[in-house]
mmCIF file of C-alpha atoms in Angstrom:
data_model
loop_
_atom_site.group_PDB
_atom_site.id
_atom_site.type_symbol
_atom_site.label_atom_id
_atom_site.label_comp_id
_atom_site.label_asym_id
_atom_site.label_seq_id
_atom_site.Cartn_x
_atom_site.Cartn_y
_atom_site.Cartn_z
ATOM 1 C CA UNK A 138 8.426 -4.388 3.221
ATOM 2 C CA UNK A 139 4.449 -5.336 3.748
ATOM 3 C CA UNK A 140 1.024 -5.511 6.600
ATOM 4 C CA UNK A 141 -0.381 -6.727 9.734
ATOM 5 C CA UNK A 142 2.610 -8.484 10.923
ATOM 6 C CA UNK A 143 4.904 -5.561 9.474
ATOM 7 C CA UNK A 144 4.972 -2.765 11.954
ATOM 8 C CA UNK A 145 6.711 -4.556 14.813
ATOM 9 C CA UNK A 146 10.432 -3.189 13.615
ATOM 10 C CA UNK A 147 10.131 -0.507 11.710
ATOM 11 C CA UNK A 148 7.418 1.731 12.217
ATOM 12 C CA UNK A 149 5.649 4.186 14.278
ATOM 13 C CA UNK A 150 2.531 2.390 15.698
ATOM 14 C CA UNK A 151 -0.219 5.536 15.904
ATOM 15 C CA UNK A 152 2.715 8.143 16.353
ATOM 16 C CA UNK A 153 4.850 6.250 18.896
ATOM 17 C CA UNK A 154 7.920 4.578 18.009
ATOM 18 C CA UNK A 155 8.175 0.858 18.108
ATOM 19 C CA UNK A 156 10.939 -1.135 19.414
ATOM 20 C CA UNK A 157 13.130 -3.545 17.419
ATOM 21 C CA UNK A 158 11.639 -6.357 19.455
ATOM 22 C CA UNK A 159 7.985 -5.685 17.618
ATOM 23 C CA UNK A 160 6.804 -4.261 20.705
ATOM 24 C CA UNK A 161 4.312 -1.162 19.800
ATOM 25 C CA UNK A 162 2.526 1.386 21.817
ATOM 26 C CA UNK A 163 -0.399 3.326 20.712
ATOM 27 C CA UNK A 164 -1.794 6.832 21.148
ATOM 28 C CA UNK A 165 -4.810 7.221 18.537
ATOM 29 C CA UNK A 166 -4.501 7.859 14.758
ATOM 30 C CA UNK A 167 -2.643 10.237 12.573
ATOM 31 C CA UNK A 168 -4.751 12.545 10.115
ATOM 32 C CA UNK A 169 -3.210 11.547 7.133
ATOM 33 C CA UNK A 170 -4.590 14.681 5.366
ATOM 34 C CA UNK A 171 -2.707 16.987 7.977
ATOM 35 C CA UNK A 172 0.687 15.984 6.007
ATOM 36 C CA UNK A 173 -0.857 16.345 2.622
ATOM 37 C CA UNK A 174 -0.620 19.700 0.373
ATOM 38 C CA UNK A 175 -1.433 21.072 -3.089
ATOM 39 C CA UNK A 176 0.600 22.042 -5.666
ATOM 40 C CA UNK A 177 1.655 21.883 -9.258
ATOM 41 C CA UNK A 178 3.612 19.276 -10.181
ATOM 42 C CA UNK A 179 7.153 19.823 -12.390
ATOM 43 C CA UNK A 180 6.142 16.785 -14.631
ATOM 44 C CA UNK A 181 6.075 12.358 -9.013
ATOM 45 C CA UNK A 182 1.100 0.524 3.633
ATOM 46 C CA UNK A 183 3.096 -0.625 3.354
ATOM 47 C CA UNK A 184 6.203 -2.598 4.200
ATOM 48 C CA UNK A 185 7.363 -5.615 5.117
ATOM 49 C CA UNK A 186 5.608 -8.771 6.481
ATOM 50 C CA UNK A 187 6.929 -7.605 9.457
ATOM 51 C CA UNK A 188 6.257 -4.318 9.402
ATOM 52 C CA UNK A 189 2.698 -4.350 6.811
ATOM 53 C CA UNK A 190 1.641 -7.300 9.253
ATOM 54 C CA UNK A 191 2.271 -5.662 12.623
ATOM 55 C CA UNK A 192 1.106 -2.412 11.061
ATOM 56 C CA UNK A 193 -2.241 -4.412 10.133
ATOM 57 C CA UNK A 194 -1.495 -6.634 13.232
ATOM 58 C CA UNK A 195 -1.952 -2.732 14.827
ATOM 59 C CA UNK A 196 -4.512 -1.822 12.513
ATOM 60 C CA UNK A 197 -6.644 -4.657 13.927
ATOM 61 C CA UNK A 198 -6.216 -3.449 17.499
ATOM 62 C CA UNK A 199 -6.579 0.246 16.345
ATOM 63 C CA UNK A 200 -9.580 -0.766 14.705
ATOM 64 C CA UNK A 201 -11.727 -1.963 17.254
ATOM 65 C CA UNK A 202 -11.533 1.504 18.693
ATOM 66 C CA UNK A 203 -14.257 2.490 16.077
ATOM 67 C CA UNK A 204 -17.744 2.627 17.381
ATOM 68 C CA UNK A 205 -18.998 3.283 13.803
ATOM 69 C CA UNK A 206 -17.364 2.043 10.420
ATOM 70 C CA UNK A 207 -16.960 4.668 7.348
ATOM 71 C CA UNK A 208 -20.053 4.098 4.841
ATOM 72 C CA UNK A 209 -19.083 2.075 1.724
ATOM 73 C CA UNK A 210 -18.271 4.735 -0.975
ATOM 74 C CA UNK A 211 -20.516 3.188 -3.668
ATOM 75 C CA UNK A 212 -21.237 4.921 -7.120
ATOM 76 C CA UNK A 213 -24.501 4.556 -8.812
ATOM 77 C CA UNK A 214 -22.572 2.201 -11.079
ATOM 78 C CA UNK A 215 -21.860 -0.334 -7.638
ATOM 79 C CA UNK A 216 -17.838 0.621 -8.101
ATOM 80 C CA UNK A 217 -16.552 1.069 -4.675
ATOM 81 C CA UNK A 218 -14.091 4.137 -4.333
ATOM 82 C CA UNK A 219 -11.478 3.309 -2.221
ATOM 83 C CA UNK A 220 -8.783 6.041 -3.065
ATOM 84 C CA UNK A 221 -10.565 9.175 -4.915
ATOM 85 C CA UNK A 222 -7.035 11.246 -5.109
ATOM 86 C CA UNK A 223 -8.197 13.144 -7.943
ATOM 87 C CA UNK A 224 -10.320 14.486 -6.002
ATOM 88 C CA UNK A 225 -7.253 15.610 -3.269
ATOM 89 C CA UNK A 226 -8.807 14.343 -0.543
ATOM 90 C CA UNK A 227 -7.316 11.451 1.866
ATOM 91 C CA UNK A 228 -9.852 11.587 3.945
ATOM 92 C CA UNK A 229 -10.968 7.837 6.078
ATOM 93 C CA UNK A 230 -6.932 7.376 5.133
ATOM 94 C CA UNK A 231 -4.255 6.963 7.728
ATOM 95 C CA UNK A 232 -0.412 6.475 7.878
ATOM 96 C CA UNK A 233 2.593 4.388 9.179
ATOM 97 C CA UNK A 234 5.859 5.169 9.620
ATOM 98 C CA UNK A 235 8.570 2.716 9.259
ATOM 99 C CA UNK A 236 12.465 3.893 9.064
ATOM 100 C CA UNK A 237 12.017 7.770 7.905
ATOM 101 C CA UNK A 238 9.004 8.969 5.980
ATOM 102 C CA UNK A 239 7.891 8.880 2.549
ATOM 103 C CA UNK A 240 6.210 12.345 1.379
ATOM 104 C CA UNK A 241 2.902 12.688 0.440
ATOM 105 C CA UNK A 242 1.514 15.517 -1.766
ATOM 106 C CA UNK A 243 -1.525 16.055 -3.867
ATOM 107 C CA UNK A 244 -0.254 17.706 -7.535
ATOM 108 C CA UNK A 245 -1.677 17.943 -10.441
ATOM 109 C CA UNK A 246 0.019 15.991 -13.465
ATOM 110 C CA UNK A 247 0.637 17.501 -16.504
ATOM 111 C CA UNK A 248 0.301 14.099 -18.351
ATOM 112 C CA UNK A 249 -3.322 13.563 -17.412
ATOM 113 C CA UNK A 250 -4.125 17.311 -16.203
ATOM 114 C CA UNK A 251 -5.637 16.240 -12.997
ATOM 115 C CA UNK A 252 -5.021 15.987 -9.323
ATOM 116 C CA UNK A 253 -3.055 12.910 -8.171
ATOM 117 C CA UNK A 254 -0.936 11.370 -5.323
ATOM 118 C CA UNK A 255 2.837 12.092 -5.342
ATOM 119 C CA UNK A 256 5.127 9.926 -3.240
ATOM 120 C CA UNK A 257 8.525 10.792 -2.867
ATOM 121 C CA UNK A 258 10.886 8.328 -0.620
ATOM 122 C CA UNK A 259 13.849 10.022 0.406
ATOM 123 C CA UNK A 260 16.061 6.280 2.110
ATOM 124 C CA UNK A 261 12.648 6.867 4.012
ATOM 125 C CA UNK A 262 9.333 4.844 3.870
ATOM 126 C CA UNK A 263 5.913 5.195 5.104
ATOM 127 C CA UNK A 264 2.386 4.613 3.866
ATOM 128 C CA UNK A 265 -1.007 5.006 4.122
ATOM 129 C CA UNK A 266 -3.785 2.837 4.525
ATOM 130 C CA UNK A 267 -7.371 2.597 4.509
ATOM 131 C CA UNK A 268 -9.653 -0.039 6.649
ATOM 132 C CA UNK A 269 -12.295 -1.079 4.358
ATOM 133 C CA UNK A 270 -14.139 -4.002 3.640
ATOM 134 C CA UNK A 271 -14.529 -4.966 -0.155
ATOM 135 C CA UNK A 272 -16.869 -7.888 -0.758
ATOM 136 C CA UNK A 273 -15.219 -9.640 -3.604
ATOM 137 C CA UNK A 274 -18.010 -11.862 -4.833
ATOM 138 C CA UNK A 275 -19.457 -8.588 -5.765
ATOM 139 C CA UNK A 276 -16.711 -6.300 -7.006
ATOM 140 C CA UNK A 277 -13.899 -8.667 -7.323
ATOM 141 C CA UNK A 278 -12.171 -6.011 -9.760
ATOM 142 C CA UNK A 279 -8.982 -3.818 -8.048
ATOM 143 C CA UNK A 280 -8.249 -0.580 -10.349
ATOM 144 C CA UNK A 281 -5.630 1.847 -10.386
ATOM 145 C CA UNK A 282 -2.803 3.518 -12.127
ATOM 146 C CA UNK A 283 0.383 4.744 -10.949
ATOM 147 C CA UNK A 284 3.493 6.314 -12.838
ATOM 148 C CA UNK A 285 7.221 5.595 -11.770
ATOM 149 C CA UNK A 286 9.915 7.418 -12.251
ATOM 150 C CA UNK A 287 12.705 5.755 -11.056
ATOM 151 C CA UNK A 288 13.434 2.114 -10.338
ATOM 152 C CA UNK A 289 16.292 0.504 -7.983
ATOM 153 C CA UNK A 290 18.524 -1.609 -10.679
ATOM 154 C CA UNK A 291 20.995 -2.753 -8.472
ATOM 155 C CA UNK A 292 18.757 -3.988 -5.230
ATOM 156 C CA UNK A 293 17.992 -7.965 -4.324
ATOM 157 C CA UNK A 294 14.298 -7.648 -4.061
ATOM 158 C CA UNK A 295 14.370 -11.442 -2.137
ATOM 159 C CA UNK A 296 16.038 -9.960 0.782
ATOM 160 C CA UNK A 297 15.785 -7.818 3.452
ATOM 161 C CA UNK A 298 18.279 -5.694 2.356
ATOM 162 C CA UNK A 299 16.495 -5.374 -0.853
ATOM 163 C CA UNK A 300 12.923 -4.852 -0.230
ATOM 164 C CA UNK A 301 12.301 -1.703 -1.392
ATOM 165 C CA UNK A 302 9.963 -0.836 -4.395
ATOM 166 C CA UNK A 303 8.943 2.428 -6.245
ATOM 167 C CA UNK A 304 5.300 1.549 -6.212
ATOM 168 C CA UNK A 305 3.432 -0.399 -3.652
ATOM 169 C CA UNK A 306 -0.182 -1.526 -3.362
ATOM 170 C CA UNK A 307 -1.031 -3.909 -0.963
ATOM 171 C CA UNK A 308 -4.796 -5.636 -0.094
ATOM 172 C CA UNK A 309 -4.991 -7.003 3.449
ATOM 173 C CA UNK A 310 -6.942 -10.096 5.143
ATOM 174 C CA UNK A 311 -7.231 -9.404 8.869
ATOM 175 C CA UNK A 312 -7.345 -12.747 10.576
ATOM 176 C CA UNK A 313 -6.438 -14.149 14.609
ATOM 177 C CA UNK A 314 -6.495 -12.450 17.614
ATOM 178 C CA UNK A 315 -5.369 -8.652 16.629
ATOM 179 C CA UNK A 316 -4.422 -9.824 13.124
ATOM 180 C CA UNK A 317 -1.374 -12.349 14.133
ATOM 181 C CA UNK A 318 -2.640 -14.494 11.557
ATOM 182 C CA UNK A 319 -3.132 -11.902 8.654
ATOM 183 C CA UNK A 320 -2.456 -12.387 4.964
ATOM 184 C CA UNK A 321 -1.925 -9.362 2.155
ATOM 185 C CA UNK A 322 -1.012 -9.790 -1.366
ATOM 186 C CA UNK A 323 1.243 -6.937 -2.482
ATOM 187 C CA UNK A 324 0.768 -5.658 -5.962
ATOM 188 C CA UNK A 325 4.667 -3.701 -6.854
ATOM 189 C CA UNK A 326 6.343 -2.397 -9.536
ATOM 190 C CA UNK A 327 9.890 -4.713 -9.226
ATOM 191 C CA UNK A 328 12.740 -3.596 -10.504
ATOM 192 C CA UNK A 329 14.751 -7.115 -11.061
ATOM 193 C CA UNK A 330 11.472 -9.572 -10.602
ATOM 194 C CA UNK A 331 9.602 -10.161 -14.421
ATOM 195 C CA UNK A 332 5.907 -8.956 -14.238
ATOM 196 C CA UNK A 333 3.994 -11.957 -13.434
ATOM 197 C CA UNK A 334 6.616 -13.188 -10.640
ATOM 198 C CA UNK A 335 4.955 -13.917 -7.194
ATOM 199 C CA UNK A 336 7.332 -14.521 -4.440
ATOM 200 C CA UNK A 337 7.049 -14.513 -0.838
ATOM 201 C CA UNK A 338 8.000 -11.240 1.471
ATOM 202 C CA UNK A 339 11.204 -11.328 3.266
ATOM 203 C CA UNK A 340 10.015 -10.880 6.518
ATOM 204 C CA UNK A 341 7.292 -13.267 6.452
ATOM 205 C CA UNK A 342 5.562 -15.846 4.338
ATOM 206 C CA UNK A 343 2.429 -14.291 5.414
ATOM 207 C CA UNK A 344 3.004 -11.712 2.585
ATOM 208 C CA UNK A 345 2.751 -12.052 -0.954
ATOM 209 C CA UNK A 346 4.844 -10.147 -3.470
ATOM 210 C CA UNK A 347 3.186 -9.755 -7.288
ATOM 211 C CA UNK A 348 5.273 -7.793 -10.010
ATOM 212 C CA UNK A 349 2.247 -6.181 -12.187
ATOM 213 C CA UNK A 350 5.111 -4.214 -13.622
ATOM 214 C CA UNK A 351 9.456 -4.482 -14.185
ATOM 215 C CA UNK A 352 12.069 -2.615 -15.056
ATOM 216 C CA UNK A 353 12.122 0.535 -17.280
ATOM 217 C CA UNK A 354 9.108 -1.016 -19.497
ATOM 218 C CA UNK A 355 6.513 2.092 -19.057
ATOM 219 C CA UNK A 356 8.810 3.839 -16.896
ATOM 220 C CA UNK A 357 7.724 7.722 -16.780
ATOM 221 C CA UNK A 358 3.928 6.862 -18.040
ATOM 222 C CA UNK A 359 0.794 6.420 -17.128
ATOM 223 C CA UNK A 360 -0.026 2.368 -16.108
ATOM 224 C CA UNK A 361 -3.353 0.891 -15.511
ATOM 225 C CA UNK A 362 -4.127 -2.115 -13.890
ATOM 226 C CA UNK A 363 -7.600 -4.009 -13.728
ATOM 227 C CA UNK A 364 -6.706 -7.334 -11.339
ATOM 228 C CA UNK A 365 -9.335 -10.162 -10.584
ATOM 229 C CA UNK A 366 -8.695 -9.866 -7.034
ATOM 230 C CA UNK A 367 -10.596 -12.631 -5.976
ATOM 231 C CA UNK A 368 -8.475 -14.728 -8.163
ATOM 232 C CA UNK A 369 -5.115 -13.522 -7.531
ATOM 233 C CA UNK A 370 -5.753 -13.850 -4.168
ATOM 234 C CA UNK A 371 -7.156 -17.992 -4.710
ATOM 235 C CA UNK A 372 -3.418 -18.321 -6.992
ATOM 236 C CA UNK A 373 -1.505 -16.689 -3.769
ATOM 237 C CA UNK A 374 -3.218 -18.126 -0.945
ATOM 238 C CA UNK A 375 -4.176 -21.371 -2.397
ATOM 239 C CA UNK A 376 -7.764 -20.841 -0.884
ATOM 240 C CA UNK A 377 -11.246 -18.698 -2.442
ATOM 241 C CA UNK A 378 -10.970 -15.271 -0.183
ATOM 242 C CA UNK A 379 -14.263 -13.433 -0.377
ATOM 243 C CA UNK A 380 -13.345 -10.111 1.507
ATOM 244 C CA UNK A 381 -10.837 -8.099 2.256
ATOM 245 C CA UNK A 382 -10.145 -5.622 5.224
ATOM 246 C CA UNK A 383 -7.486 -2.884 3.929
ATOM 247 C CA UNK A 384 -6.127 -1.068 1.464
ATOM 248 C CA UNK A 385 -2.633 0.287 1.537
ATOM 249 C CA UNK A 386 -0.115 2.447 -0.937
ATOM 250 C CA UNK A 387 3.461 2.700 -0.340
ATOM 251 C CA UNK A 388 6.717 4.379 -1.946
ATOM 252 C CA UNK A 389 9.874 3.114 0.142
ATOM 253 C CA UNK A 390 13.751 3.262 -0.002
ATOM 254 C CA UNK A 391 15.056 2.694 3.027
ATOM 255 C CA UNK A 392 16.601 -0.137 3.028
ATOM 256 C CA UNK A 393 18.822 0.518 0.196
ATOM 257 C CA UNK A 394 18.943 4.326 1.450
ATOM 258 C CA UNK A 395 17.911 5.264 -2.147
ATOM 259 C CA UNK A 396 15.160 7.496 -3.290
ATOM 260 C CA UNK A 397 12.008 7.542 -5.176
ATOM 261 C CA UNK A 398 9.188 9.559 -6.679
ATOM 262 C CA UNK A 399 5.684 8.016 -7.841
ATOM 263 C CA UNK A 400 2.176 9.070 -8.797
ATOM 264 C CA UNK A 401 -1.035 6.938 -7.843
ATOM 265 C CA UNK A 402 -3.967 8.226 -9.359
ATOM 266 C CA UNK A 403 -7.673 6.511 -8.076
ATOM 267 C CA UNK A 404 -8.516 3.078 -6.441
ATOM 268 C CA UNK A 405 -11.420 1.266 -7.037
ATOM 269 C CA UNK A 406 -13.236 -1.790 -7.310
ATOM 270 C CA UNK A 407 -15.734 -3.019 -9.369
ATOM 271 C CA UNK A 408 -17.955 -5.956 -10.594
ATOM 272 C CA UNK A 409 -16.055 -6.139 -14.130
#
């Protein structure tokens, strides 16, 4: 499950439901921090080519609706703060719905004793995104850190049928007329695939699956990640890409009508 191509089947395109035949209507965006509540916690885009693509594929025509773009949230250090969750705020975010919805809740986690992002996929999934651009010849660095819970031992991750994932983040290169022709890399924690396994998305070869993570290894802890985006993306793509458009976080099990819980804590990017 993945971007801009991704929507078509499986999602609700700005709160309208799509048709199987990729078909989407639109009627303005969701606030993602209207679903979003706080709480303590007891200790917990998107989806496929077809639906990550067609959701980014709708993200470029929801886009151009802007008049003004969201001012680059740049510490004094030149990081760029994409997700600031700690802070419990989802604000510049939005969300898609593909087959059910994930839940999203701010709660604060015992482990690190501060706020973070709790997804919890019910045989739902839906994510949230965030239109930015990142200029990666100056903050070619992607951070983050998630904890899983659970994984999904007995799925096919290679197939349809299988493409569901506990943890989810995906980058997004808008590109042709409303994003036809739009790439993402999606960083996952796989449940069959070894970390370090790149394979193409079911739904499209416009996607790009990475395992930064497998299995039960770290399973119920705290992960971080430092990427060379830039890079990754030059090994996926097989060309240098120097900006990105979107960011996007997703928990899903719908296709194997399973369930999950994860934890993202903050996004950023930076220049080492």
């Amino acid at each position: 499950m993945s971007l801009f191509q991704m929507f078509a089947r499986h999602c609700r395109v700005f709160g309208s439901h799509c048709a199987s035949d990729g078909f989407e209507k639109q009627c303005g965006f969701p606030d993602a921090d209207s679903h979003i509540t706080t709480k303590e916690s007891s200790g917990q885009w998107l989806k496929r080519p077809d639906v990550l693509a067609q959701a980014l594929k709708g993200l470029g025509v929801a886009l151009s609706l802007f008049v003004v773009s969201p001012a680059m949230p740049q510490s004094a250090n030149g990081d760029i703060h994409v997700g600031r969750f700690s802070q419990g705020s989802l604000s510049s975010w939005s969300s898609r719905s593909f087959n059910g919805e994930t839940k999203y809740e701010f709660v604060k986690d015992p482990d690190l004793g501060s706020t973070v992002l709790a997804a919890t996929a019910d045989a739902g999934a839906s994510g949230r995104y965030r239109k930015i651009k990142i200029d990666l010849t100056k903050t070619p660095f992607m951070n983050w850190s998630w904890k899983v819970t659970q994984i999904f031992p007995d799925v096919d991750e290679n197939v349809k049928s299988g493409d569901d994932f506990p943890a989810r983040i995906y980058v997004v290169i808008e590109r042709g007329l409303l994003g036809t022709r739009s790439l993402a890399l999606n960083y996952v924690w796989a449940s069959r695939h070894r970390v370090g396994s790149e394979w193409p998305s079911p739904y499209t070869t416009q996607v790009l699956l990475m395992a930064t993570d497998s299995g039960t290894q770290g399973l119920g802890s705290w992960v971080r990640h430092k990427r060379n985006l830039r890079e990754d993306l030059k090994g996926a793509f097989r060309e240098d890409i120097t900006e990105i458009d979107a960011v996007a976080i997703m928990t899903d099990a719908d296709d194997h009508k399973g369930r999950a819980q994860t934890y993202y804590g903050d996004i950023w990017f930076s220049a080492e």
